Every structure is written in structure tokens, then in C-alpha cells.
XYZ file of C-alpha atoms in Angstrom:
559
model
C 113.902 124.469 109.212
C 115.029 126.740 106.245
C 117.689 124.740 105.691
C 116.060 122.028 104.582
C 115.462 120.675 101.168
C 112.490 118.788 101.173
C 110.867 121.132 102.895
C 112.114 123.841 100.870
C 110.711 122.468 97.632
C 107.263 121.745 98.726
C 107.064 125.396 100.548
C 105.814 127.037 97.474
C 102.936 125.054 97.504
C 102.013 125.256 101.166
C 100.162 127.916 102.589
C 102.720 128.562 105.438
C 105.989 130.267 106.107
C 109.080 129.374 107.695
C 109.892 132.877 110.140
C 112.019 132.445 112.460
C 113.264 129.275 111.907
C 110.170 127.551 112.688
C 106.778 127.097 110.378
C 103.571 129.763 110.936
C 100.553 130.483 109.187
C 101.323 133.585 107.071
C 99.591 136.472 109.802
C 98.152 136.064 113.361
C 95.180 137.359 112.006
C 94.404 133.588 109.878
C 95.524 132.139 113.231
C 92.757 134.629 114.874
C 90.531 133.780 112.163
C 91.034 129.963 112.771
C 90.925 130.125 116.591
C 87.033 132.232 115.490
C 86.066 129.022 113.476
C 87.492 126.324 116.178
C 84.824 128.435 119.055
C 82.321 126.706 117.328
C 79.063 128.856 115.499
C 78.371 131.294 118.268
C 81.720 132.464 118.028
C 82.544 132.663 114.440
C 78.645 132.985 112.844
C 79.802 129.951 110.549
C 76.730 127.805 110.520
C 75.285 127.837 107.054
C 77.517 126.732 103.636
C 77.501 130.553 102.713
C 78.912 131.938 105.968
C 81.736 129.126 105.085
C 82.517 130.050 101.962
C 82.952 134.330 103.233
C 84.938 132.676 105.448
C 87.390 130.572 103.378
C 86.993 133.581 101.447
C 88.869 135.626 104.499
C 91.046 133.609 105.088
C 92.775 133.766 101.769
C 92.401 137.024 101.376
C 94.536 137.572 104.922
C 97.333 135.296 103.104
C 99.174 137.354 100.956
C 100.083 134.138 98.636
C 96.785 132.963 98.285
C 94.917 137.330 97.575
C 95.578 137.243 94.348
C 94.698 133.608 93.014
C 91.189 133.616 92.081
C 88.770 130.444 93.197
C 86.590 128.792 90.548
C 83.588 130.931 89.273
C 80.520 129.155 91.054
C 82.565 127.505 94.089
C 80.472 129.804 96.380
C 77.409 128.872 94.811
C 78.612 125.041 95.193
C 79.078 125.403 99.106
C 75.880 126.908 99.277
C 74.127 124.557 97.552
C 76.036 121.326 99.507
C 75.643 122.661 103.054
C 72.490 125.013 102.757
C 69.842 123.181 100.405
C 71.303 118.873 99.966
C 72.136 118.214 103.899
C 69.549 117.357 105.913
C 68.925 119.817 109.279
C 70.234 117.696 111.391
C 73.306 117.157 109.135
C 74.311 120.797 108.516
C 73.987 120.831 112.675
C 76.356 118.410 113.459
C 78.834 119.685 110.671
C 78.739 123.405 111.900
C 78.422 122.927 114.990
C 81.170 119.906 115.528
C 83.179 119.419 112.396
C 83.972 122.575 111.247
C 85.695 123.985 114.639
C 87.741 120.708 114.821
C 88.469 120.810 111.442
C 89.581 124.310 112.080
C 91.371 122.910 115.157
C 93.399 121.044 112.919
C 94.831 123.761 110.703
C 96.052 125.419 114.085
C 97.988 122.862 114.881
C 99.194 122.158 111.110
C 102.620 124.248 112.078
C 103.488 121.730 114.702
C 102.025 118.603 112.440
C 104.611 119.863 109.685
C 107.823 120.300 112.502
C 107.617 117.001 113.910
C 106.741 115.202 110.830
C 110.226 116.632 109.058
C 112.238 115.840 113.046
C 110.802 112.059 112.815
C 111.498 112.150 108.935
C 115.145 112.598 109.982
C 115.256 109.515 111.971
C 113.749 108.128 108.757
C 111.377 104.836 108.725
C 112.356 101.494 106.570
C 115.938 100.999 109.505
C 116.832 104.904 107.842
C 116.930 104.089 104.823
C 114.964 106.381 102.933
C 114.496 109.596 102.977
C 110.337 110.301 103.955
C 110.403 114.172 104.721
C 107.119 115.794 102.445
C 108.781 117.086 99.748
C 108.230 117.205 95.851
C 108.802 114.199 94.683
C 109.391 115.105 90.773
C 109.580 113.356 87.781
C 111.983 110.889 87.271
C 113.266 111.021 90.831
C 112.276 107.968 92.951
C 111.480 107.975 96.156
C 109.105 107.902 99.198
C 107.297 110.481 101.425
C 105.674 108.977 104.590
C 102.531 111.107 106.180
C 100.831 110.252 109.377
C 97.292 110.255 108.747
C 96.317 113.063 111.259
C 98.689 115.198 108.959
C 96.978 114.098 105.761
C 93.677 114.698 107.637
C 95.146 118.902 108.078
C 96.323 118.681 104.241
C 93.123 117.814 103.312
C 91.296 120.447 105.636
C 93.530 123.177 103.864
C 91.918 121.503 100.527
C 87.964 122.069 101.880
C 89.092 125.442 102.953
C 90.753 125.976 99.182
C 93.795 127.391 101.114
C 96.903 125.667 98.860
C 98.428 128.321 96.380
C 97.791 127.265 93.209
C 99.323 129.568 90.614
C 102.876 127.902 90.455
C 100.954 123.926 90.076
C 100.545 123.988 86.227
C 104.405 124.885 85.633
C 105.309 121.725 87.564
C 102.989 119.871 86.262
C 100.974 119.390 89.688
C 97.074 118.275 89.793
C 93.934 120.568 91.053
C 94.470 120.272 95.131
C 91.580 122.260 96.342
C 88.026 121.508 96.686
C 86.482 124.731 94.878
C 86.328 122.690 91.322
C 84.949 119.838 93.273
C 82.300 122.004 94.375
C 81.332 124.901 91.930
C 80.717 121.876 89.520
C 78.065 120.589 91.453
C 76.405 124.094 91.127
C 77.183 124.098 87.320
C 75.726 121.133 86.441
C 74.152 118.970 89.258
C 74.598 115.733 88.862
C 73.723 112.894 92.005
C 77.542 111.468 91.359
C 79.040 115.033 92.436
C 76.351 114.956 95.574
C 77.503 112.270 96.244
C 81.674 112.145 96.304
C 81.184 115.403 98.288
C 79.253 113.046 101.002
C 82.025 110.811 100.812
C 84.596 113.280 101.740
C 81.952 114.970 104.291
C 81.847 111.262 106.192
C 85.849 110.930 105.754
C 85.770 114.431 108.005
C 83.177 113.587 110.428
C 85.019 109.848 111.108
C 88.332 111.679 111.572
C 87.095 114.275 113.699
C 85.306 112.149 116.388
C 88.083 109.847 116.045
C 91.656 110.335 114.649
C 94.072 107.907 112.982
C 96.526 107.208 114.292
C 98.318 105.136 111.699
C 100.661 106.493 108.574
C 100.429 106.370 104.639
C 103.697 106.097 102.458
C 103.133 107.135 98.687
C 106.145 106.246 96.645
C 107.355 107.248 92.977
C 108.520 104.653 91.130
C 110.778 104.568 87.842
C 112.411 102.497 85.545
C 115.552 104.535 84.729
C 115.923 104.914 81.110
C 119.419 104.473 81.212
C 121.637 102.529 83.369
C 121.051 103.149 86.850
C 123.237 101.082 90.418
C 120.919 98.834 91.362
C 117.976 99.068 89.735
C 116.445 97.737 86.468
C 115.902 99.741 83.824
C 113.484 100.102 81.265
C 113.378 97.233 79.290
C 113.651 96.929 75.249
C 111.312 94.394 73.458
C 114.245 91.605 73.783
C 113.421 91.664 77.199
C 110.041 90.378 77.153
C 110.036 88.038 73.868
C 113.627 86.041 75.745
C 112.476 86.115 79.064
C 112.461 82.131 80.315
C 109.912 83.376 83.333
C 107.694 81.522 84.104
C 103.498 82.600 84.000
C 101.681 82.817 87.395
C 98.785 82.264 88.602
C 95.785 84.094 87.109
C 92.899 83.474 89.159
C 89.725 85.057 86.659
C 86.681 86.998 89.240
C 83.666 87.500 86.840
C 81.959 89.140 89.752
C 82.864 91.867 92.727
C 85.310 94.882 93.240
C 88.882 94.894 93.473
C 89.177 97.033 96.626
C 86.676 94.306 98.174
C 89.070 91.939 97.817
C 90.741 90.244 100.981
C 94.424 88.485 99.798
C 97.289 90.210 100.889
C 97.722 92.019 97.028
C 98.482 95.223 94.857
C 95.031 96.612 93.866
C 95.967 98.537 90.862
C 94.270 102.114 90.058
C 93.228 103.147 86.311
C 95.052 106.379 86.961
C 95.028 109.380 84.839
C 98.816 110.800 84.066
C 98.087 112.844 87.124
C 96.961 111.208 90.113
C 93.896 111.333 90.944
C 92.752 111.760 87.911
C 89.191 114.104 87.809
C 88.212 112.917 91.480
C 88.359 117.171 92.677
C 86.472 117.696 89.309
C 83.761 115.654 87.598
C 85.758 112.078 87.552
C 83.722 109.556 88.850
C 85.036 106.211 87.460
C 87.402 103.887 88.701
C 90.331 106.283 89.839
C 87.789 109.093 90.709
C 85.518 106.344 92.835
C 88.653 104.881 95.018
C 89.639 108.618 95.803
C 86.396 109.446 97.627
C 86.212 105.681 99.603
C 90.079 106.300 100.201
C 89.889 109.957 100.787
C 93.949 109.903 101.759
C 95.188 109.169 98.467
C 94.123 112.894 97.754
C 97.132 114.150 99.836
C 99.720 112.903 97.087
C 98.002 114.772 94.689
C 99.942 118.139 96.824
C 103.322 116.590 96.097
C 102.956 114.098 92.790
C 103.301 115.517 89.413
C 101.724 113.965 86.103
C 103.732 110.678 85.587
C 106.006 109.938 82.967
C 105.758 107.010 80.939
C 108.390 105.287 83.018
C 106.846 105.736 85.900
C 104.044 104.098 88.324
C 102.828 105.089 91.668
C 102.882 103.354 95.212
C 100.215 104.270 98.035
C 100.539 101.831 100.966
C 98.238 102.275 104.303
C 94.972 104.924 103.238
C 92.563 103.739 104.759
C 88.871 103.270 103.416
C 86.137 105.052 104.902
C 82.960 105.093 103.381
C 80.664 102.110 101.313
C 79.350 103.247 97.811
C 76.481 101.309 95.074
C 77.079 102.354 91.739
C 79.884 103.592 88.897
C 80.150 106.900 86.704
C 76.277 108.106 86.532
C 74.964 105.971 89.443
C 77.720 106.148 91.797
C 76.355 106.226 95.360
C 77.351 107.003 99.105
C 76.036 104.237 100.994
C 77.475 104.889 104.298
C 80.231 104.408 106.955
C 82.686 101.864 106.023
C 85.389 100.096 109.098
C 88.470 99.041 107.204
C 89.440 95.978 108.650
C 92.563 95.574 107.213
C 95.538 94.563 109.002
C 98.594 96.924 110.384
C 101.964 96.423 108.947
C 104.994 96.932 111.100
C 105.623 100.702 110.357
C 101.523 101.317 111.075
C 100.511 101.040 107.370
C 97.051 99.185 106.740
C 97.747 96.954 104.571
C 96.005 98.246 101.442
C 98.598 98.305 98.529
C 96.921 100.552 95.063
C 99.449 101.337 92.511
C 98.761 103.908 89.918
C 99.609 103.208 86.165
C 97.965 105.668 83.967
C 96.998 103.573 80.523
C 97.242 105.097 76.633
C 94.471 107.114 76.267
C 92.001 106.397 73.232
C 94.691 104.609 71.973
C 92.570 103.348 68.724
C 94.417 100.982 66.239
C 98.174 102.297 67.262
C 97.745 100.128 70.437
C 98.967 97.655 68.523
C 101.935 98.569 67.197
C 105.324 97.384 68.642
C 106.379 100.544 70.626
C 102.761 100.990 72.283
C 102.482 97.465 73.257
C 106.329 98.513 74.448
C 104.829 101.695 76.683
C 101.966 99.687 77.768
C 103.965 96.411 78.874
C 106.591 99.184 80.855
C 103.955 100.707 82.632
C 102.732 98.079 84.338
C 106.239 96.311 84.738
C 107.191 99.301 86.780
C 104.097 99.377 88.703
C 104.414 95.586 89.594
C 107.941 95.055 90.053
C 109.403 96.099 93.384
C 113.293 98.049 93.209
C 113.944 97.994 96.437
C 113.993 93.901 96.148
C 116.717 94.514 93.151
C 119.503 92.470 94.870
C 117.610 89.985 95.872
C 116.231 89.411 92.234
C 119.785 89.749 90.944
C 120.612 87.354 93.082
C 118.245 84.848 91.492
C 119.989 84.978 88.462
C 123.610 85.352 89.117
C 123.351 81.978 91.524
C 122.119 80.217 88.925
C 123.960 81.774 85.792
C 120.410 83.533 84.574
C 121.063 87.570 85.653
C 122.191 88.483 82.675
C 119.411 87.814 80.188
C 117.520 89.264 82.499
C 119.277 92.211 83.807
C 121.811 93.402 81.979
C 120.387 92.707 78.135
C 123.438 91.363 77.211
C 122.046 88.060 76.212
C 118.738 88.551 74.133
C 119.713 86.770 71.708
C 120.137 83.357 74.067
C 117.118 81.079 72.737
C 114.981 79.540 75.834
C 112.497 76.842 76.995
C 110.606 77.002 80.244
C 111.944 73.793 80.279
C 116.048 74.875 79.997
C 117.792 74.445 83.499
C 119.968 76.785 85.690
C 123.177 75.689 87.688
C 120.855 72.492 87.642
C 117.150 73.589 88.744
C 114.596 74.877 86.524
C 113.252 78.052 86.171
C 110.360 77.388 88.762
C 112.322 75.658 91.074
C 114.466 78.917 90.800
C 111.840 81.101 91.931
C 110.436 79.512 93.973
C 113.471 79.475 96.042
C 113.670 83.186 95.583
C 110.511 83.467 97.561
C 111.391 81.139 100.327
C 114.792 83.429 100.642
C 112.450 86.298 100.912
C 110.566 84.721 103.378
C 113.891 84.114 105.336
C 115.003 87.703 104.841
C 111.556 89.256 106.355
C 110.356 90.291 102.860
C 106.651 90.140 101.836
C 106.547 87.440 98.570
C 103.134 86.702 98.831
C 102.238 89.905 97.257
C 100.007 89.291 93.586
C 98.069 91.881 92.069
C 94.652 92.491 91.900
C 93.493 94.193 88.953
C 90.906 94.453 85.909
C 89.866 96.154 82.743
C 93.057 99.193 82.799
C 92.499 101.625 80.404
C 89.891 99.831 78.856
C 87.082 101.929 79.869
C 87.107 105.920 79.224
C 90.069 105.053 77.630
C 89.238 102.831 75.314
C 92.228 100.577 75.168
C 91.270 96.930 73.812
C 90.230 94.553 77.294
C 91.806 91.247 75.743
C 95.172 92.816 75.162
C 95.222 94.913 78.139
C 94.585 91.582 80.377
C 97.728 89.671 78.426
C 99.857 93.009 78.991
C 99.373 92.888 82.978
C 99.976 89.134 83.025
C 103.105 89.461 81.348
C 104.170 92.027 83.928
C 103.258 90.693 87.027
C 104.698 87.733 85.724
C 107.984 88.784 85.205
C 108.245 91.012 88.666
C 108.031 87.475 90.099
C 104.288 88.424 91.406
C 102.809 85.084 92.631
C 99.002 85.458 91.202
C 97.172 87.690 89.631
C 93.672 88.315 90.558
C 91.818 89.732 87.347
C 87.991 91.392 87.760
C 86.289 90.935 84.668
C 82.995 93.114 85.560
C 81.424 90.359 83.636
C 82.910 92.238 80.275
C 82.028 89.613 77.491
C 84.842 89.989 75.809
C 87.184 88.016 78.862
C 83.876 85.510 79.025
C 86.216 82.686 77.938
C 89.509 84.377 79.932
C 89.744 81.232 82.388
C 90.018 78.273 79.489
C 92.118 80.574 77.769
C 94.701 81.631 80.893
C 94.394 77.624 81.878
C 95.039 76.272 78.608
C 97.908 78.148 78.354
C 99.287 77.545 82.154
C 98.980 73.837 81.287
C 101.436 73.791 78.579
C 103.800 75.853 80.636
C 104.422 78.883 78.786
C 106.890 81.396 79.748
C 106.717 85.106 79.446
C 108.647 85.062 76.497
C 106.218 82.649 74.624
C 103.084 84.909 75.698
C 105.159 88.014 74.811
C 106.108 86.496 71.255
C 102.575 85.364 70.606
C 101.227 88.807 71.106
C 103.289 90.416 68.737
C 102.493 88.232 66.425
C 98.639 89.082 67.422
C 99.024 92.726 67.259
C 101.275 92.779 64.126
C 98.391 91.495 62.094
C 95.450 93.480 64.340
C 97.661 96.700 62.795
C 97.669 95.221 59.341
C 93.916 94.594 59.032
C 94.315 90.317 58.743
C 92.294 89.816 62.129
C 89.144 91.508 63.200
C 88.673 88.750 65.843
C 89.646 89.214 69.718
C 93.155 87.253 70.973
C 91.071 84.995 73.027
C 89.985 83.662 70.083
C 92.329 84.543 67.597
C 94.791 82.276 70.106
C 92.688 79.613 70.852
C 89.732 80.027 67.559
C 87.904 76.539 68.906
C 86.663 78.754 71.585
C 83.640 81.409 71.168
C 81.086 82.874 73.685
C 78.770 80.251 72.979
C 81.005 77.237 73.531
C 80.887 75.162 76.888
C 84.383 74.623 79.277
C 86.768 71.609 77.114
C 88.771 69.486 79.051
C 92.326 70.083 79.078
C 92.610 66.551 76.408
C 90.207 68.540 73.888
C 91.815 71.786 74.003
C 93.602 72.093 70.670
C 97.048 72.720 70.147
C 99.194 75.550 69.838
C 98.618 77.151 66.948
C 101.393 78.197 64.114
C 99.172 80.837 62.338
C 96.003 81.335 64.170
């Protein structure tokens, strides 16, 4: 085990040691303490939240790498408050009589689970083409980690018991991973949403301790290289977007419903913080944090995924949903069990695809500047594009005398229109052939994007701008559709009309990109104070009825 580079990179952040070529807990005393907890409250005396925290403190004291690292000051009060006051007597009896012993047993097996994980990683999934072992997936290092749901359960048990070393996590820009701050904030400033976040996690542990899931979850760091790299599309410049002749994909506007409830095969957008998980393990309770509570296996990625740079995204496939909920932010409430009925792929992953992309925070007027527009569209494109299909993507353009303008960026000066042909075929025909070829080769080509008001809530972005940015990125990534959840935002009430008008005029990515650039320039200079949708089609207002296509205005030259 000592010679493994993947293990070596993550070992400083695990509560285990390598001893005699095997992984183990740092001392026999730690194992004995876990065995006592596994024997139930009659053996361990762990039958209250206060006693649980005392046991956690003892485990940490017996681990040399943890003994000098303090936990959040109110953590002990938080554990006691939740398990001794907020839990019912029946819930508490089940938790301490069944769940805590099962978790202790799972932690005793963590060393062997990890060893088995690394043995399987040597054989590799995905036809042996990728390294999948647990490791630190550092910045600018594209790669994938694949974990069994059982191993994730053990890792999250370590988070509950606050067993992960934290002293060097800040240096590597790693997010919080132990649960001490989650419980401390419950006590320091009680809010029902914080209680209900913990209830989601407690429910997850109850579920896996009664019936351990057997699937796997993959975590991928995606990178758009800032410099040319073989078999990769690099970070595009503005001309890449303004000259693109890719047709815009289909838009489905959803004025009600939730992203996580959609039923199509699609990539679901996590409105992320650059630190994966955001405030999930602290006070946060908006879109990203809620997703991490109802799909707690996402939390495992916080162990080994440092913060995202501007050219990075994180894709997770297979995270199971365990909880139902109502509300949002301060009104968030756990509402019971959720049985995840998503299909499973050939690797054992549930067909739940989540892409974490972080928007600019509090951008104000600078979001209309060219460099900020480029940053946001490239961030979304990084998340939406599948680099593993680069060769098929490249072949699409090469075979149709079309690749240089899109891939190598050498023909950015080439003027193009949606009616232009390549090798005697229209661009639409070329892309349809690409999708057909992907299907014949076994690639999933019908995976669209499901998203909403990314970066528009707490981050303060312009929802009309962000809608168009995501549409551009999805189209350039050759996604077949983008399903947009407006959450009944007033600024987007004409989105369906505007997108249908644009599609009826067969705009390309370049057409919309150039129009968005023009609008943003005027907005930044104070030459317009209306939103993009009204600016583009000024005859539409919040009180207009739906206009037949024949009555739609022509494309304005100077809106």
C-alpha cells in the first residue's frame, strides 16, 4: 500500500495509517472503542447525544493526528441538543440502539473497505482507461474517483464522528468535512432549517444501516485546459463563441417543479460554491446545500475535491436520493423517506448526473463586462461538455471541413451563417449524424441539461443573462436540449416566447453570443436599463399575451 500514489495523496486527510503494508486505525485503543460502540449502549454507555460526543472526543484523543485539533466550540452542545432534546424518545432509542452500533461496525471495516477499493481501482472501470482510486483530485488535474456506496457510508460515518484530520485542509483549499460545525451552528443560533438538514443526514444513516446500498458513485474533476492539451478542447476565447455556427438546442421552459424531480436523462446543474458543497456542513440552506442533504453521498466529494478554478467543474454520477423535503432556505423541512427509482447504468451507478459549476459571486455591473461574460459561459461549457467524446467531436468537424474554427480556433475570422454547408451537408445534418454515430458506438447522446437560475439568488446574478449563457454553453456542447426551471421568476415570464422566436429564426450559437455581447456592452455603459429579453424583443412586455410567430418582430438592429 505504501507505494500507491493515489493513497499517498489522500492519506494525510484520512484517519487511518499504513502499517505493515496494510491500512489500519492508528491504535488498538481506537479499535477497542469502536468495538464497544458496536456492542450497543449496554456495552458502550453511548445512549445520549452527550454520551455520543464524549465517545467522539475519546476516539479523537486516541488518534495522534487528531488529539491536538480542536472541534467547533459548541459542537458538544449541538450533539446533545439534537439527539437529547429535538429527537423523540422513540427516534433516540432506535438511533442509539441500532444505528450507532451499525455505524461503529462500519467504521471498523473502513480499513478493509479501502484496501478492497484500491484493489478494484487497479483493474479499473470504464474499460480500464481511467484511474479511479480515492485520491486528492487537485486543481487543474482532470480525473475521476469511483467509490462504492458502502465505502461512502463509512467515510460519512467518519464525518459524523469528526475523525478526519483538518489541519492541512485549508492549505489545499479543501472544504469542511467533519460535522462539528453543522451541529455547533444548530446550538449557537437555532433555526428549524438547520435541524431539518441534520434530520436528512440522520435519515440517510438509518437507511444505510438497515439496508446498505450496493452501487457506486463517480466524482469527476473536469478541466478546460488554459493551454493546448492533446485530446482536449482548451479554454475558448471570445471569437470561439462569436464565430460558432452550432445551432441552438431545444429549450424546454418549466415554470413549476424542481430540478431534482425531473424524469428525463439529463445533467442536473448544482448552483455551486467554488468550494464543493458550499455551506452544506455549516449554515447554508439554498440549492446546493439542499441537494447535499437529500443526496448525502455528495458530501464524500468534499473530502478530496479542492476548490474549483475558473476553468473547472465537478460532475457526479450515481448519488442516491434518500430524503424528501419541502420549502427552501429558512422554510426548508425534511418531510420523510424518498425511494430513488432512477435506473442504474452498466457500471452500477444510478442515472443521476449532477454538475457543479460556480458562478461569479455578487458580480454587480461587472457581470456585463466581456471578461466576465466569457468566464461564465466557459464555466458552464466546462460543465456541459464531455471531454471523453472529444475524438468524436473532433471527427465531426474534420469530416465536414469544419473543425478548425471550432477546435483549433485558427479560422475565427471565418464568417458563417446557419445555412452554411460543410461537405454538402447542413450543420444540423452534421450534428444529427454525430448523435447517430455516438448512439451506434454505445455513447449516450441524448443527455440534455436541466438547470435554473444559476448564480442568481444569493450570488446576485442577472437571471436573463444567465439563462442565455447556459443555453449557449449547452448548445456548443452539442446537448440536445436544455430544460430551464424559472421558479416563476418574474424576469423570465417571457422566456418561452423569446426562445421559441429565436429558434424559429434558426439562430446559431454565434448569433446569440454576438447579440448578448451587444446588450451587455450597452448595459455596462448605462445605455439601456431593461432586461435582455425585453431589449431583444421590445414589443414583449410583462402584460403581453402570446404572439403568433407571424406577428413576432424582426431581429432588431439596434434594440
